[in-house]
Coordinates of C-alpha atoms and ligand atoms in Angstrom, one line a residue:
X19 CA 119.7 -174.8 77.9
X20 CA 117.5 -177.8 77.2
X21 CA 117.3 -178.1 73.2
X22 CA 113.7 -179.2 72.5
X23 CA 113.0 -180.9 69.0
X24 CA 109.7 -182.0 67.4
X25 CA 109.8 -185.5 65.2
X26 CA 107.2 -187.7 63.6
X27 CA 105.8 -190.3 65.7
X28 CA 107.6 -193.5 65.2
X29 CA 108.4 -196.1 68.1
X30 CA 112.1 -195.6 68.9
X31 CA 113.7 -199.0 69.9
X32 CA 116.3 -197.7 72.2
X33 CA 117.4 -195.0 74.5
X34 CA 115.2 -193.2 77.2
X35 CA 111.6 -192.5 76.6
X36 CA 108.5 -190.8 78.5
X37 CA 104.9 -191.4 77.7
X38 CA 102.1 -189.9 79.0
X39 CA 98.8 -191.8 80.4
X40 CA 95.7 -190.5 81.3
X41 CA 93.9 -191.6 84.7
X42 CA 92.2 -195.0 84.4
X43 CA 93.2 -195.1 80.7
X44 CA 95.1 -197.9 78.8
X45 CA 98.2 -197.0 76.8
X46 CA 97.2 -195.8 73.3
X47 CA 99.4 -194.6 70.2
X48 CA 103.2 -195.0 70.7
X49 CA 102.7 -196.1 74.3
X50 CA 100.6 -199.0 73.2
X51 CA 103.0 -199.7 70.4
X52 CA 105.6 -199.9 72.9
X53 CA 103.7 -202.2 75.4
X54 CA 103.4 -204.7 72.4
X55 CA 106.9 -204.4 71.8
X56 CA 107.4 -205.4 75.3
X57 CA 104.9 -208.2 75.0
X58 CA 102.9 -206.3 77.5
X59 CA 105.8 -205.4 79.8
X60 CA 104.6 -201.8 80.1
X61 CA 101.0 -202.4 81.4
X62 CA 102.4 -205.3 83.7
X63 CA 105.0 -203.0 85.1
X64 CA 102.5 -199.9 85.7
X65 CA 99.9 -202.2 87.3
X66 CA 102.8 -203.6 89.7
X67 CA 103.9 -200.0 90.4
X68 CA 100.1 -199.0 91.3
X69 CA 100.1 -196.6 88.4
X70 CA 96.7 -195.2 87.8
X71 CA 97.7 -192.0 85.7
X72 CA 96.9 -189.7 88.5
X73 CA 98.1 -186.3 87.8
X74 CA 101.9 -186.1 88.6
X75 CA 102.5 -189.7 89.2
X76 CA 105.6 -191.4 87.6
X77 CA 106.6 -195.0 87.2
X78 CA 110.1 -195.8 85.9
X79 CA 111.1 -199.0 83.9
X80 CA 114.8 -199.6 84.0
X81 CA 116.2 -201.4 80.8
X82 CA 113.0 -203.1 80.2
X83 CA 114.3 -204.5 76.7
X84 CA 117.4 -204.7 75.0
X85 CA 118.4 -201.1 73.9
X86 CA 116.2 -199.1 76.1
X87 CA 117.8 -197.6 79.2
X88 CA 114.7 -196.3 80.9
X89 CA 110.8 -195.7 80.1
X90 CA 109.2 -193.3 82.4
X91 CA 105.3 -193.2 82.4
X92 CA 103.8 -190.1 83.6
X93 CA 100.3 -189.7 84.7
X94 CA 98.2 -186.7 83.1
X95 CA 95.1 -186.7 85.3
X96 CA 91.5 -186.6 84.0
X97 CA 91.9 -186.6 80.1
X98 CA 88.9 -184.2 80.0
X99 CA 91.0 -181.7 82.6
X100 CA 94.1 -181.5 80.2
X101 CA 95.2 -177.8 79.8
X102 CA 98.2 -176.1 78.5
X103 CA 99.3 -175.7 82.0
X104 CA 98.9 -179.2 83.2
X105 CA 100.8 -180.3 79.9
X106 CA 103.7 -178.0 81.0
X107 CA 103.7 -180.0 84.5
X108 CA 103.6 -183.3 82.7
X109 CA 106.7 -182.1 80.6
X110 CA 108.3 -180.9 83.9
X111 CA 107.8 -184.3 85.4
X112 CA 109.5 -185.8 82.2
X113 CA 112.5 -183.7 82.4
X114 CA 113.1 -184.5 86.1
X115 CA 112.8 -188.2 85.5
X116 CA 115.0 -188.3 82.4
X117 CA 117.6 -185.8 84.1
X118 CA 120.4 -188.5 84.4
X119 CA 120.2 -189.1 80.2
X120 CA 121.8 -187.2 77.9
X121 CA 119.1 -187.2 75.2
X122 CA 115.6 -188.5 75.4
X123 CA 112.5 -188.8 73.6
X124 CA 108.9 -188.0 74.7
X125 CA 106.1 -189.6 73.3
X126 CA 103.4 -187.0 72.7
X127 CA 101.8 -188.0 69.8
X128 CA 98.1 -188.5 71.5
X129 CA 98.2 -185.0 72.4
X130 CA 97.0 -181.8 70.3
X131 CA 100.1 -180.3 68.5
X132 CA 99.6 -177.3 70.7
X133 CA 99.5 -179.1 74.0
X134 CA 102.8 -181.2 72.8
X135 CA 104.6 -177.6 72.5
X136 CA 103.4 -176.7 76.1
X137 CA 105.1 -180.2 77.2
X138 CA 108.3 -179.2 75.5
X139 CA 108.0 -175.6 77.5
X140 CA 107.4 -177.5 80.7
X141 CA 110.3 -179.6 80.4
X142 CA 112.7 -176.8 79.4
X143 CA 111.6 -174.8 82.5
X144 CA 112.2 -177.5 84.7
X145 CA 115.6 -178.5 83.5
X146 CA 116.9 -175.0 84.1
X147 CA 119.9 -175.0 86.4
X148 CA 122.3 -172.3 87.7
X149 CA 125.7 -174.3 88.3
X150 CA 128.2 -171.8 87.0
X151 CA 130.0 -171.6 90.2
X152 CA 130.1 -175.2 91.1
X153 CA 133.6 -176.6 90.0
X154 CA 133.7 -179.9 91.7
X155 CA 130.1 -181.5 90.9
X156 CA 131.0 -185.3 90.4
X157 CA 130.0 -186.5 86.8
X158 CA 127.5 -189.0 88.2
X159 CA 125.7 -186.2 90.2
X160 CA 125.6 -183.8 87.2
X161 CA 122.4 -183.5 85.5
X162 CA 122.9 -184.4 81.9
X163 CA 119.6 -184.0 80.0
X164 CA 120.6 -181.7 77.0
X165 CA 118.3 -182.7 74.2
X166 CA 114.8 -183.7 74.2
X167 CA 112.9 -184.8 70.9
X168 CA 109.2 -184.7 71.4
X169 CA 107.4 -187.2 68.8
X170 CA 104.4 -185.7 67.9
X171 CA 101.2 -186.1 65.7
X172 CA 101.9 -183.1 63.5
X173 CA 105.5 -181.9 64.2
X174 CA 105.3 -178.9 62.0
X175 CA 102.1 -177.5 63.8
X176 CA 104.0 -177.9 67.3
X177 CA 107.1 -176.4 66.1
X178 CA 105.2 -173.4 64.9
X179 CA 103.2 -173.4 68.6
X180 CA 106.4 -173.9 70.2
X181 CA 108.7 -171.0 68.8
X182 CA 106.6 -168.1 71.0
X183 CA 107.1 -170.4 74.0
X184 CA 110.6 -170.7 73.4
X185 CA 111.0 -166.9 73.7
X186 CA 109.3 -167.1 76.8
X187 CA 111.5 -169.7 78.3
X188 CA 114.6 -167.6 77.4
X189 CA 113.1 -164.7 79.0
X190 CA 112.2 -167.0 82.3
X191 CA 116.0 -168.2 82.3
X192 CA 117.3 -164.7 81.8
X193 CA 115.5 -163.8 85.1
X194 CA 116.5 -166.7 86.8
X195 CA 120.0 -166.1 86.0
X196 CA 119.7 -162.5 87.2
X197 CA 118.1 -163.4 90.3
X198 CA 120.5 -166.5 91.3
X199 CA 123.2 -164.3 90.9
X200 CA 125.3 -163.3 94.2
X201 CA 125.4 -159.6 95.2
X202 CA 129.2 -159.3 94.8
X203 CA 129.0 -160.2 91.2
X204 CA 125.3 -158.8 90.4
X205 CA 125.7 -155.2 91.5
X206 CA 123.0 -152.4 90.0
X207 CA 125.7 -151.5 87.4
X208 CA 126.3 -155.2 86.4
X209 CA 122.5 -155.8 86.0
X210 CA 122.1 -152.6 83.7
X211 CA 124.8 -153.9 81.7
X212 CA 122.8 -157.3 81.5
X213 CA 119.6 -155.7 80.5
X214 CA 121.4 -153.8 77.8
X215 CA 122.6 -157.0 76.2
X216 CA 118.9 -157.4 75.1
X217 CA 119.3 -154.7 72.4
X218 CA 120.3 -157.5 70.2
X219 CA 116.7 -158.9 70.4
X220 CA 115.6 -155.4 69.2
X221 CA 114.7 -153.5 72.3
X222 CA 115.7 -150.1 72.8
X223 CA 117.8 -149.8 76.3
X224 CA 118.8 -146.8 78.2
X225 CA 121.0 -146.7 81.5
X226 CA 120.5 -143.7 83.8
X227 CA 123.6 -143.0 86.0
X228 CA 123.3 -141.4 89.5
X229 CA 124.1 -138.1 87.9
X230 CA 121.2 -138.5 85.3
X231 CA 118.8 -139.3 88.4
X232 CA 120.0 -136.6 90.4
X233 CA 119.1 -134.0 87.8
X234 CA 115.7 -135.6 87.3
X235 CA 115.2 -135.1 91.1
X236 CA 115.0 -138.9 92.1
X237 CA 115.4 -137.9 95.9
X238 CA 113.8 -141.1 97.1
X239 CA 115.6 -143.6 95.0
X240 CA 119.0 -142.1 95.5
X241 CA 118.6 -141.8 99.3
X242 CA 118.4 -145.4 99.5
X243 CA 121.4 -145.8 97.2
X244 CA 123.6 -143.3 99.1
X245 CA 125.0 -145.8 101.9
X246 CA 126.5 -148.1 99.3
X247 CA 129.8 -148.0 97.3
X248 CA 127.8 -149.4 94.3
X249 CA 126.3 -146.9 92.0
X250 CA 122.5 -146.7 91.4
X251 CA 121.2 -147.3 87.9
X252 CA 117.7 -147.0 86.5
X253 CA 116.9 -149.1 83.2
X254 CA 114.8 -148.1 80.4
X255 CA 113.6 -150.8 78.2
X256 CA 111.6 -150.1 75.0
X257 CA 109.7 -152.7 72.9
X258 CA 108.1 -151.5 69.9
X259 CA 106.0 -154.2 68.6
X260 CA 102.6 -152.7 67.7
X261 CA 103.7 -151.2 64.4
X262 CA 104.4 -154.8 63.2
X263 CA 100.7 -155.5 62.7
X264 CA 101.1 -153.4 59.5
X265 CA 104.2 -154.9 58.3
X266 CA 104.4 -158.4 59.4
X267 CA 107.9 -160.0 59.5
X268 CA 109.6 -156.7 59.6
X269 CA 111.9 -156.0 62.4
X270 CA 110.6 -152.8 64.2
X271 CA 112.6 -149.6 64.4
X272 CA 115.0 -149.5 67.3
X273 CA 113.8 -146.0 69.0
X274 CA 113.2 -143.0 66.9
X275 CA 109.5 -142.9 66.9
X276 CA 107.4 -142.2 69.7
X277 CA 105.4 -144.8 71.3
X278 CA 101.6 -144.8 71.1
X279 CA 100.0 -145.7 74.4
X280 CA 102.5 -148.1 75.5
X281 CA 102.0 -150.6 78.4
X282 CA 104.4 -150.3 81.3
X283 CA 106.1 -152.6 83.9
X284 CA 108.1 -151.4 86.5
X285 CA 110.4 -153.6 88.9
X286 CA 111.9 -153.2 92.4
X287 CA 115.8 -154.0 92.0
X288 CA 117.6 -153.9 95.3
X289 CA 120.6 -156.0 94.3
X290 CA 121.2 -156.6 98.1
X291 CA 118.9 -155.5 100.8
X292 CA 120.8 -155.1 104.4
X293 CA 117.8 -153.0 105.6
X294 CA 120.5 -150.3 105.8
X295 CA 120.8 -148.5 109.2
X296 CA 117.6 -150.2 110.2
X297 CA 119.7 -153.2 109.7
X298 CA 118.1 -156.7 109.4
X299 CA 119.2 -159.6 111.7
X300 CA 121.9 -161.7 110.2
X301 CA 119.8 -165.1 110.0
X302 CA 118.6 -165.7 106.4
X303 CA 119.9 -162.2 105.4
X304 CA 121.5 -163.9 102.4
X305 CA 118.1 -164.2 100.9
X306 CA 118.2 -160.6 100.2
X307 CA 120.3 -161.2 97.1
X308 CA 117.2 -161.9 95.3
X309 CA 115.3 -158.5 96.4
X310 CA 116.0 -157.5 92.7
X311 CA 113.6 -160.3 91.6
X312 CA 111.0 -157.8 90.6
X313 CA 113.4 -156.0 88.4
X314 CA 114.8 -159.0 87.1
X315 CA 111.0 -160.2 86.0
X316 CA 110.4 -157.0 84.1
X317 CA 113.9 -157.5 82.4
X318 CA 112.9 -161.2 81.4
X319 CA 109.6 -160.3 80.4
X320 CA 111.2 -157.8 77.9
X321 CA 113.0 -160.5 76.5
X322 CA 110.2 -162.6 76.2
X323 CA 108.2 -159.9 74.5
X324 CA 111.1 -159.0 72.0
X325 CA 111.8 -162.5 71.5
X326 CA 108.5 -163.6 70.2
X327 CA 107.9 -160.3 68.3
X328 CA 104.8 -159.4 70.6
X329 CA 102.6 -157.1 68.6
X330 CA 102.5 -154.4 71.5
X331 CA 104.6 -151.2 72.6
X332 CA 105.8 -152.1 75.9
X333 CA 108.1 -150.2 78.4
X334 CA 110.3 -152.0 81.3
X335 CA 111.7 -149.8 83.7
X336 CA 113.8 -150.9 86.5
X337 CA 115.5 -149.1 89.5
X338 CA 118.4 -150.5 91.0
X339 CA 120.2 -149.8 93.8
X340 CA 121.9 -151.7 96.8
X341 CA 120.7 -150.8 100.4
X342 CA 123.9 -150.8 102.7
X343 CA 124.7 -149.2 106.3
X344 CA 127.6 -147.1 106.2
X345 CA 128.8 -143.4 107.2
X346 CA 127.0 -142.0 104.1
X347 CA 123.8 -144.0 104.7
X348 CA 120.4 -142.5 105.1
X349 CA 119.4 -142.3 108.7
X350 CA 115.7 -143.2 110.1
X351 CA 114.0 -139.5 110.2
X352 CA 115.6 -138.3 107.1
X353 CA 113.2 -136.4 104.8
X354 CA 113.9 -136.9 101.2
X355 CA 112.1 -135.2 98.0
X356 CA 111.0 -137.5 95.7
X357 CA 110.6 -137.0 91.7
X358 CA 106.9 -136.2 92.2
X359 CA 107.7 -133.4 94.4
X360 CA 106.2 -135.2 97.4
X361 CA 108.4 -135.3 100.5
X362 CA 108.8 -138.6 102.4
X363 CA 110.0 -138.9 106.2
X364 CA 112.0 -142.3 106.2
X365 CA 111.2 -143.8 109.3
X366 CA 112.7 -147.4 108.5
X367 CA 115.5 -147.5 106.1
X368 CA 114.5 -151.2 105.6
X369 CA 111.2 -150.0 103.9
X370 CA 113.5 -149.1 100.9
X371 CA 111.7 -151.0 97.8
X372 CA 108.9 -148.5 98.1
X373 CA 111.1 -145.4 97.9
X374 CA 112.9 -147.1 94.8
X375 CA 109.4 -147.7 93.1
X376 CA 107.9 -144.2 94.1
X377 CA 110.5 -142.4 91.7
X378 CA 110.4 -145.0 88.9
X379 CA 106.5 -145.3 88.8
X380 CA 106.1 -141.3 89.1
X381 CA 108.9 -141.2 86.0
X382 CA 107.2 -143.9 83.9
X383 CA 103.8 -142.2 84.2
X384 CA 105.2 -138.6 83.2
X385 CA 107.3 -139.7 80.4
X386 CA 105.2 -142.5 78.8
X387 CA 101.6 -141.7 80.0
X388 CA 101.0 -145.4 79.5
X389 CA 98.0 -147.4 79.3
X390 CA 98.6 -149.1 82.4
X391 CA 101.3 -149.6 85.0
X392 CA 102.0 -153.1 86.7
X393 CA 104.9 -152.9 89.3
X394 CA 106.7 -156.0 90.7
X395 CA 108.6 -155.9 94.1
X396 CA 109.6 -158.3 96.8
X397 CA 108.2 -155.8 98.8
X398 CA 107.1 -157.1 102.2
X399 CA 107.7 -159.8 104.6
X400 CA 104.0 -159.4 105.6
X401 CA 102.7 -160.8 102.3
X402 CA 104.5 -164.0 103.1
X403 CA 102.8 -164.1 106.5
X404 CA 99.2 -163.5 104.6
X405 CA 99.8 -165.8 101.5
X406 CA 102.6 -167.9 102.1
X407 CA 104.5 -169.0 98.9
X408 CA 101.3 -169.8 96.9
X409 CA 100.1 -166.7 95.7
X410 CA 101.6 -163.1 94.9
X411 CA 99.7 -160.0 96.7
X412 CA 97.9 -158.1 94.2
X413 CA 96.7 -154.6 94.7
X414 CA 94.9 -152.5 91.9
X415 CA 92.8 -149.4 91.4
X416 CA 91.4 -151.1 88.7
X417 CA 89.1 -154.1 88.6
X418 CA 89.4 -155.0 84.9
X419 CA 93.3 -155.3 85.1
X420 CA 93.0 -157.0 88.3
X421 CA 90.7 -159.5 86.7
X422 CA 92.7 -160.0 83.8
X423 CA 95.8 -160.6 86.0
X424 CA 93.8 -163.1 88.2
X425 CA 92.8 -164.9 84.9
X426 CA 96.5 -164.9 83.7
X427 CA 97.5 -166.2 87.1
X428 CA 95.2 -169.2 86.5
X429 CA 96.4 -170.0 83.0
X430 CA 100.0 -169.9 83.8
X431 CA 100.1 -171.2 87.4
X432 CA 101.5 -167.9 88.7
X433 CA 99.0 -167.2 91.0
X434 CA 97.9 -163.7 92.3
X435 CA 95.3 -162.8 95.2
X436 CA 93.8 -159.5 95.3
X437 CA 94.2 -157.5 98.7
X438 CA 92.3 -154.2 99.7
X439 CA 93.5 -150.9 99.5
X440 CA 91.7 -148.1 101.1
X441 CA 91.7 -144.5 102.7
X442 CA 91.6 -146.1 106.2
X443 CA 95.1 -147.8 105.3
X444 CA 96.3 -144.8 103.6
X445 CA 96.0 -142.4 106.4
X446 CA 98.4 -144.7 108.4
X447 CA 101.2 -143.5 106.4
X448 CA 100.5 -139.6 106.7
X449 CA 103.7 -138.0 108.6
X450 CA 103.9 -135.2 111.0
X451 CA 106.8 -133.6 109.4
X452 CA 106.6 -134.6 105.5
X453 CA 104.0 -135.6 103.1
X454 CA 104.2 -139.1 104.0
X455 CA 106.3 -141.6 106.2
X456 CA 107.7 -144.9 104.7
X457 CA 106.0 -147.0 107.1
X458 CA 102.7 -147.3 108.7
X459 CA 102.0 -147.2 112.3
X460 CA 102.7 -150.8 113.3
X461 CA 102.9 -154.4 111.7
X462 CA 99.4 -154.5 111.3
X463 CA 98.5 -154.9 107.4
X464 CA 102.2 -154.2 106.3
X465 CA 101.7 -155.1 102.9
X466 CA 98.8 -152.9 102.5
X467 CA 100.5 -149.8 103.8
X468 CA 103.4 -150.6 101.6
X469 CA 101.1 -150.7 98.5
X470 CA 99.1 -147.3 99.7
X471 CA 102.8 -146.0 99.7
X472 CA 103.2 -146.7 96.1
X473 CA 99.7 -145.8 94.9
X474 CA 100.5 -142.4 96.2
X475 CA 103.1 -141.8 93.2
X476 CA 100.4 -143.0 90.6
X477 CA 98.7 -139.6 89.5
X478 CA 95.1 -140.1 88.8
X479 CA 94.5 -136.2 89.3
X480 CA 94.1 -135.7 85.8
X481 CA 92.4 -138.8 84.7
X482 CA 92.4 -142.5 85.4
X483 CA 95.7 -144.5 85.4
X484 CA 95.3 -148.2 85.7
X485 CA 97.8 -149.5 88.1
X486 CA 98.4 -153.0 89.7
X487 CA 101.0 -153.8 92.5
X488 CA 102.3 -157.2 92.7
X489 CA 104.2 -158.1 96.0
X490 CA 106.1 -161.2 95.0
X491 CA 108.2 -161.6 98.1
X492 CA 106.8 -165.1 98.7
X493 CA 106.9 -166.2 95.2
X494 CA 110.5 -164.9 93.7
X495 CA 112.5 -167.9 95.4
X496 CA 111.5 -171.6 95.8
X497 CA 112.6 -173.8 98.7
X498 CA 111.7 -176.8 96.9
X499 CA 111.2 -178.1 93.4
X500 CA 107.9 -178.1 91.8
X501 CA 106.8 -179.4 88.4
X502 CA 108.1 -176.6 86.0
X503 CA 110.4 -174.6 88.6
X504 CA 113.5 -176.5 90.2
X505 CA 114.1 -174.7 93.6
X506 CA 115.7 -171.6 93.7
X507 CA 115.1 -168.4 91.4
X508 CA 111.3 -168.7 89.8
X509 CA 111.1 -165.7 87.6
X510 CA 107.7 -165.4 89.1
X511 CA 105.8 -162.8 86.9
X512 CA 107.7 -163.4 83.4
X513 CA 104.9 -166.1 82.3
X514 CA 102.1 -164.2 84.1
X515 CA 102.6 -161.0 82.4
X516 CA 103.7 -162.5 79.1
X517 CA 100.2 -164.2 79.3
X518 CA 98.5 -161.0 80.2
X519 CA 99.9 -159.2 77.3
X520 CA 99.2 -162.1 74.8
X521 CA 95.5 -162.2 76.0
X522 CA 94.6 -158.6 76.2
X523 CA 97.2 -156.0 74.6
X524 CA 98.3 -157.1 71.3
X525 CA 97.0 -155.7 68.1
Ligands
LIG618 N1 112.9 -156.9 101.0 C1 112.2 -156.9 102.0 C2 111.1 -157.8 102.1 C3 111.1 -159.2 101.7 C4 111.1 -160.0 103.0 C5 111.3 -159.7 100.8 C6 111.5 -161.1 103.1 C7 111.7 -161.1 100.8 C8 111.6 -161.8 101.8 C9 111.7 -155.5 102.2 O1 112.8 -154.3 101.9 C10 111.6 -154.9 103.6 O2 112.5 -155.0 104.4 N2 110.5 -155.0 104.1 C11 110.1 -154.8 105.6 C12 109.3 -153.4 105.9 C13 109.1 -152.9 107.0 C14 110.5 -152.4 107.6 C15 107.9 -152.1 107.1 C16 109.4 -156.0 106.1 O3 108.8 -156.7 105.4 O4 109.9 -156.3 107.4
LIG619 MN1 114.2 -153.8 103.0
LIG620 ZN1 113.9 -155.0 100.2

């Protein structure tokens, strides 16, 4: 984990330094002082590198003077376009350019204190790595960056602004660790145990065994799990933060009192998805170790909310199963009874995520009567066909909630694109033998029929229940680096939903 510190702006005379330059702007502040120290060497080098300050452009000067190992200039783009998000991206570029240094300094003295904090967040997010299983990396190939000191106009203000961002970064890292783990290590039981460790942050965590779930009548979730030697789990995480508004600074009580109008997040946690008896082809099946990314994001989100003591009551519930083919596995054509009482004809055992969500969503609503429910799931390959790796699919029965999510997506860079729901799609999952079947007629509109299926477990008979479903199949794992996300597990959803909460649901 990258350690971020803030210090007063004074020009270092040695080490590694990153600085930011806006488009078509001359160096100012510490960057100008550095240029003077180098007798104009910075502006000369930037001109030679055709550096214009365009967003994301970087230029590196190696050992430009006695004592300095490297100086990295990073383009900020148009000064008037600078946002928290673009500051994070600039911080990410800085961390990438400085990765071979053990410690480095970033000149953020010309930025508002709040944006300097976002530079720190971006750097920390980009510096994430998951290398616990690599025992033979050569020292020269190993990323070293462990400490970044941000030189800021008002370090105290930046530090205060960074405190909640650091909690969010921790949540993102927690999620990325879960999603990166292989399925032989991260079984449903182990994932539940890891979620339970978050009790140290003040979360209340309950773990449900297969027996507990059988008693509740979770026929849909348990049907998916029945082919695996690994036991299923459901984890219920509660954060009681709303009461803090009365007594600021006090740690909220662990459990005990009843939550008032909590908000609820639900995650699909298939720790490995072979497809079951409707087995997947071999090529690329290893990707299905991250079929628990929705649940991973919910766990990391709860860590973020608790870590920054968000003034909200929030529930995070994840259904954890492994989908395997075996002699005990569910067969195509099996009919199961869900917690809601509705029956499901399982025509394709690879459409398992919706079966898991069906029970968990219905349970969440019944037990907590939340203000809204948002589920996250790597649910369909079809959403990747439709939206690629740029947006998650957003399905919602409530325009206000959808609009809030779209706005949070723009602010955090975790984009969501709204997709339709409607009766014509819903009809396609009617079954001849049960209340519904778990796949539509063909491949057409596959992400939408999946969302329709989930919607049947959101009960609106006795009043409105705002619900949104995020199909994150295209967003949970990145094939290449981007400014604030190294390739691999992205933790998509943690920042999006933390932002949603911060902007609309805190007292
Ligand atoms: N976990 C998959 C969806 C998925 C595919 C996630 C690719 C990430 C990358 C899901 O359980 C699944 O298998 N969906 C099927 C549904 C089909 C059988 C109706 C799919 O998308 O093919
Ligand atoms: Mn599947
Ligand atoms: Zn799946």
